Amino acid sequence: MRIYFHSADTKPAPWVDALKSALPEADVSAWQPGAPPADHLVVWAPPQQLLDEQAGVRGIFNIGAGVDALLKLKLPAGATLVRLDDAGMSVQMAEFVCHAVIRHFRELDVYADDVSQGKWSFRKPRIRSEYPVGIMGLGVLGERVAQAIGQFEFPVLGWSRSPKKIGGVQCFSGAAGWNDFLAGSRFLVCLLPLTPETRGILNRDNLSRLKPGGYLINVARGGHLVEEDLIPLLDSGQLAGATLDVFQTEPLPAEHAFWRHPKITITPHTSARTLRDETVAQIAGKIQAMERGDPVAGVVDLQRGY
C-alpha cells in the first residue's frame, strides 16, 4: 500500500514520519511530481497536477474539516474523498466561540478599553435569556459548540439543512425554519460548510433578521460573508459587533477596512487548528477501514459538498 502526503503550507517530514508510525505496513512518502501511482493521498490544498497524476487513487484524505478547496479541483474518477470528523478541532472551536460570546455578553472588550484609559467603570449586567445564541450548522463541530454554550445557560438555537435533535438546543431546519431561527437569535455563529448554496449566506438581508443588536461570529469560511454588507450594519447599530476568524482573502490585506473598525474583532484563521497526532490517528484508522472494505466515517457527498 502506497500513501503520499502533500500540504501547501506544512513541512512534510513530521507528517510522513507520523503516518509511517501509524501505518507500518504502508510505503509513505511526500509526493513528488512524476511519482508512481499511490493507493491513498493525505493532503491539504494539493495542486491539480497531483490529482491528475494519481488518476487511480482510491482514497483522498483531507487534513482539515473543510473540503471546499479540494472541491474546486477535478478529482480522480472513482476516488473517495474523506474529511476529518474532529481530530481535536471541536474542543478548540467550542472554547473559541464561548470566548467570543462571553467577551461580548460581559462587555469585557469595553472594560479593556476603559482600563487602557485608566477608567474604573461599571456597566449594568445583561440578562442571558435576552442573548440567545444561534448556531448555523449542527455537524460534529456545531453540536460540540452548542453543548458548550449551553453550559453557560444561554438559550441555544441551531439550524441545519436536515432535521436534527440535540438536547438543550431548539433545532430548526431547511427553508421552513430559516427565518424563525434568525429572528430568535442575537448571537449568530456560522459553522456551515462552504457550498454554492451557503456562499454569501451572511448577507445584509439575513443578518438584518437577527434580534436588534445582533453579534456575528464567523469561524467557518470567509466566503460565507458578503464583506461589503457588514460595516453598514455595524454602523447603523443593527449589529453590535462581529468576531471574524476567516476572510475571503487570507491573510487579510493590510488595507482592508475590517482592520480598523472598532466593532470588529479579527483573528488569523486560528479558531480550530489541525492537531497532527490526532489527525494522523484518525486518518490511519480510516485508511485501514477502507482497506478492509469497512464503512468509513466522513466520506464527502460530492453533490452536497460536505
XYZ file of C-alpha atoms in Angstrom:
306
model
C 0.000 0.000 0.000
C 1.484 3.338 -1.083
C 0.482 6.657 0.511
C 1.577 10.146 -0.479
C 1.413 13.204 1.761
C 1.218 16.764 0.448
C 0.311 20.058 2.114
C 0.622 23.518 0.621
C 1.697 25.096 3.915
C 3.085 22.317 6.142
C 6.516 20.693 6.229
C 6.016 17.077 5.132
C 8.622 15.280 7.263
C 6.752 15.207 10.609
C 3.553 14.082 8.896
C 5.287 11.392 6.869
C 7.042 10.066 9.976
C 3.790 10.033 11.954
C 1.933 8.220 9.167
C 4.737 5.660 8.877
C 4.494 5.016 12.618
C 0.706 4.652 12.493
C 0.744 2.521 9.322
C 3.949 0.462 9.415
C 2.637 -1.792 6.662
C 2.460 1.143 4.217
C 5.017 2.851 1.989
C 4.568 6.509 2.989
C 6.383 9.449 1.421
C 5.977 13.066 0.422
C 4.531 13.406 -3.068
C 6.864 14.495 -5.835
C 5.824 15.260 -9.425
C 6.021 12.162 -11.571
C 5.772 9.765 -8.613
C 4.359 6.271 -9.299
C 0.682 5.525 -8.548
C -0.476 5.532 -4.931
C -3.410 3.920 -3.188
C -4.202 6.865 -0.903
C -3.419 10.573 -0.623
C -3.266 12.605 2.601
C -3.466 16.244 1.561
C -4.240 19.863 2.203
C -4.750 22.219 -0.775
C -2.953 19.974 -3.290
C -2.133 21.137 -6.836
C -4.229 19.831 -9.707
C -1.091 18.122 -11.042
C -1.032 15.734 -8.079
C -4.628 14.663 -8.683
C -4.100 14.356 -12.436
C -1.054 12.135 -11.935
C -2.862 9.940 -9.394
C -5.831 9.013 -11.537
C -6.216 5.576 -9.951
C -6.059 6.617 -6.301
C -8.771 5.098 -4.098
C -8.847 7.411 -1.083
C -8.150 11.132 -0.683
C -7.941 12.154 2.968
C -8.145 15.864 3.807
C -6.225 17.038 6.902
C -8.859 19.646 7.724
C -12.590 19.728 8.321
C -13.440 21.853 5.261
C -13.084 20.349 1.793
C -14.156 23.362 -0.283
C -10.623 23.895 -1.678
C -10.486 20.296 -2.899
C -13.920 20.505 -4.478
C -12.677 23.321 -6.701
C -10.315 20.830 -8.351
C -11.021 17.956 -10.712
C -10.885 14.823 -8.569
C -9.858 11.427 -9.969
C -12.841 9.376 -11.109
C -13.818 6.779 -8.535
C -11.767 8.265 -5.689
C -13.412 8.580 -2.272
C -12.914 11.970 -0.617
C -12.832 11.807 3.186
C -12.836 14.691 5.659
C -11.865 14.753 9.325
C -14.612 14.159 11.868
C -12.940 16.026 14.701
C -9.265 15.269 15.496
C -9.154 17.739 18.376
C -10.825 20.602 16.498
C -14.244 20.562 18.143
C -12.982 21.420 21.629
C -10.880 24.245 20.159
C -13.888 25.566 18.266
C -16.077 25.361 21.365
C -13.632 27.305 23.521
C -13.127 29.945 20.800
C -16.857 30.526 20.294
C -17.555 30.538 24.041
C -14.814 33.130 24.491
C -16.259 35.340 21.750
C -19.795 35.063 23.139
C -18.771 35.750 26.739
C -16.422 38.575 25.779
C -19.268 40.441 24.100
C -22.003 39.458 26.564
C -19.946 40.514 29.617
C -18.657 43.578 27.729
C -15.079 42.611 28.510
C -13.933 44.436 25.375
C -15.483 47.648 26.733
C -13.839 47.165 30.130
C -10.487 46.534 28.443
C -10.800 49.808 26.537
C -11.708 51.669 29.727
C -8.779 50.153 31.623
C -6.403 51.184 28.842
C -7.540 54.758 29.504
C -7.264 54.468 33.293
C -11.048 54.360 33.820
C -12.696 52.379 36.648
C -16.114 51.736 35.138
C -19.318 49.815 35.800
C -21.874 48.504 33.343
C -25.313 47.097 34.093
C -25.326 43.277 33.962
C -27.049 41.766 30.940
C -29.670 39.016 31.089
C -28.746 35.730 29.427
C -32.270 34.977 28.268
C -32.086 38.106 26.097
C -28.981 36.855 24.266
C -29.898 33.594 22.536
C -27.081 32.013 20.547
C -27.942 30.709 17.084
C -25.586 28.152 15.540
C -25.615 27.606 11.781
C -24.501 24.044 11.114
C -25.051 21.157 13.527
C -22.380 18.690 12.463
C -19.630 17.436 14.775
C -18.261 20.934 15.399
C -21.645 22.647 15.640
C -23.039 20.142 18.119
C -19.977 20.461 20.354
C -20.226 24.258 20.272
C -23.959 24.109 21.079
C -23.345 21.883 24.088
C -20.544 24.132 25.362
C -22.613 27.317 25.020
C -25.474 25.627 26.845
C -23.253 25.104 29.881
C -23.270 28.887 30.360
C -27.103 28.872 30.390
C -27.598 30.861 27.206
C -30.637 29.848 25.149
C -29.228 27.860 22.200
C -30.800 27.594 18.764
C -29.458 25.539 15.893
C -30.119 25.429 12.170
C -29.156 22.669 9.751
C -30.095 21.606 6.264
C -31.827 18.452 7.528
C -33.680 17.973 10.853
C -31.579 17.308 13.973
C -32.400 16.617 17.611
C -29.874 17.808 20.193
C -30.644 18.028 23.890
C -30.949 21.611 25.126
C -30.971 23.038 21.600
C -34.026 24.428 19.822
C -33.435 22.973 16.362
C -34.623 24.418 13.053
C -34.014 23.033 9.599
C -34.325 23.809 5.926
C -36.021 26.789 4.316
C -39.073 26.363 6.527
C -37.109 27.018 9.718
C -34.648 29.616 8.446
C -36.464 32.875 9.209
C -37.640 31.754 12.654
C -34.104 30.663 13.505
C -32.645 34.046 12.575
C -35.409 36.015 14.287
C -34.823 34.084 17.513
C -31.042 34.650 17.602
C -28.993 37.573 18.891
C -25.617 35.880 18.529
C -25.131 34.172 15.171
C -22.346 31.582 14.871
C -21.512 30.298 11.382
C -20.179 26.733 11.261
C -21.596 25.737 7.887
C -19.585 24.021 5.156
C -18.926 26.320 2.205
C -21.008 25.169 -0.755
C -22.629 27.010 -3.678
C -25.810 27.192 -1.577
C -24.108 28.680 1.507
C -21.703 31.095 -0.198
C -22.759 34.640 0.704
C -25.351 33.448 3.230
C -24.132 36.038 5.755
C -25.531 38.978 3.816
C -27.401 42.190 4.608
C -30.835 40.576 4.297
C -30.122 37.602 6.565
C -28.098 39.491 9.157
C -30.845 42.121 9.387
C -33.263 39.399 10.531
C -31.404 38.891 13.818
C -32.635 40.446 17.018
C -31.580 44.122 17.210
C -28.006 44.467 18.389
C -27.018 41.099 16.941
C -23.473 39.811 17.049
C -21.829 37.757 14.284
C -19.174 35.077 14.869
C -17.820 33.542 11.652
C -15.492 30.594 12.202
C -16.392 28.654 9.040
C -15.171 30.178 5.763
C -14.699 33.735 4.540
C -16.881 33.022 1.519
C -19.954 32.831 3.741
C -19.821 36.559 4.464
C -20.654 39.297 1.974
C -17.963 41.551 3.387
C -19.284 44.818 1.975
C -22.593 44.274 3.790
C -21.109 44.037 7.283
C -19.830 47.534 8.085
C -23.096 49.354 7.198
C -24.957 47.004 9.567
C -22.434 47.742 12.324
C -22.525 51.497 11.742
C -26.330 51.558 11.794
C -26.466 49.653 15.090
C -28.396 46.723 13.613
C -25.357 44.645 14.567
C -23.447 45.391 17.765
C -20.248 43.709 16.634
C -18.523 40.794 14.961
C -15.730 38.333 15.623
C -14.235 37.123 12.345
C -11.703 34.316 12.107
C -11.987 33.715 8.352
C -11.949 36.002 5.335
C -12.423 35.960 1.589
C -8.728 36.777 1.141
C -6.229 35.354 3.627
C -4.057 36.799 5.015
C -6.418 39.756 5.316
C -4.955 42.583 3.177
C -3.380 45.420 5.157
C -5.692 47.981 3.543
C -8.884 46.094 4.413
C -11.437 48.169 6.366
C -12.050 45.362 8.863
C -8.668 46.005 10.495
C -9.695 49.478 11.575
C -13.347 49.045 12.558
C -13.834 49.316 16.343
C -16.689 46.786 16.414
C -14.823 44.018 14.587
C -12.501 41.567 16.332
C -10.108 39.775 13.979
C -8.209 36.535 14.496
C -5.976 34.914 11.825
C -7.953 31.738 10.973
C -6.968 30.147 14.256
C -10.282 29.116 15.856
C -9.522 25.401 15.387
C -6.121 24.226 14.202
C -5.287 20.794 12.863
C -3.548 18.733 15.558
C -1.122 16.368 13.859
C -1.179 13.398 16.249
C -4.969 13.263 16.493
C -5.341 13.770 12.751
C -2.876 11.049 11.803
C -4.509 8.577 14.197
C -7.933 9.280 12.706
C -6.778 9.110 9.084
C -4.810 5.907 9.716
C -7.944 4.312 11.132
C -9.966 5.409 8.105
C -7.371 4.043 5.664
C -7.306 0.716 7.483
C -11.105 0.560 7.406
C -11.148 1.324 3.681
C -8.538 -1.392 3.042
C -10.727 -3.907 4.916
C -13.794 -2.845 2.995
C -15.474 -1.499 6.119
C -17.580 1.691 6.239
C -15.539 4.893 6.594
C -16.815 7.895 8.547
C -16.557 11.338 6.988
C -16.996 10.392 3.328
C -17.865 13.570 1.414
C -21.000 13.697 -0.704
C -19.588 15.440 -3.772
C -23.041 16.716 -4.785
C -23.738 18.357 -1.403
C -20.150 19.460 -0.869
C -19.698 18.017 2.630
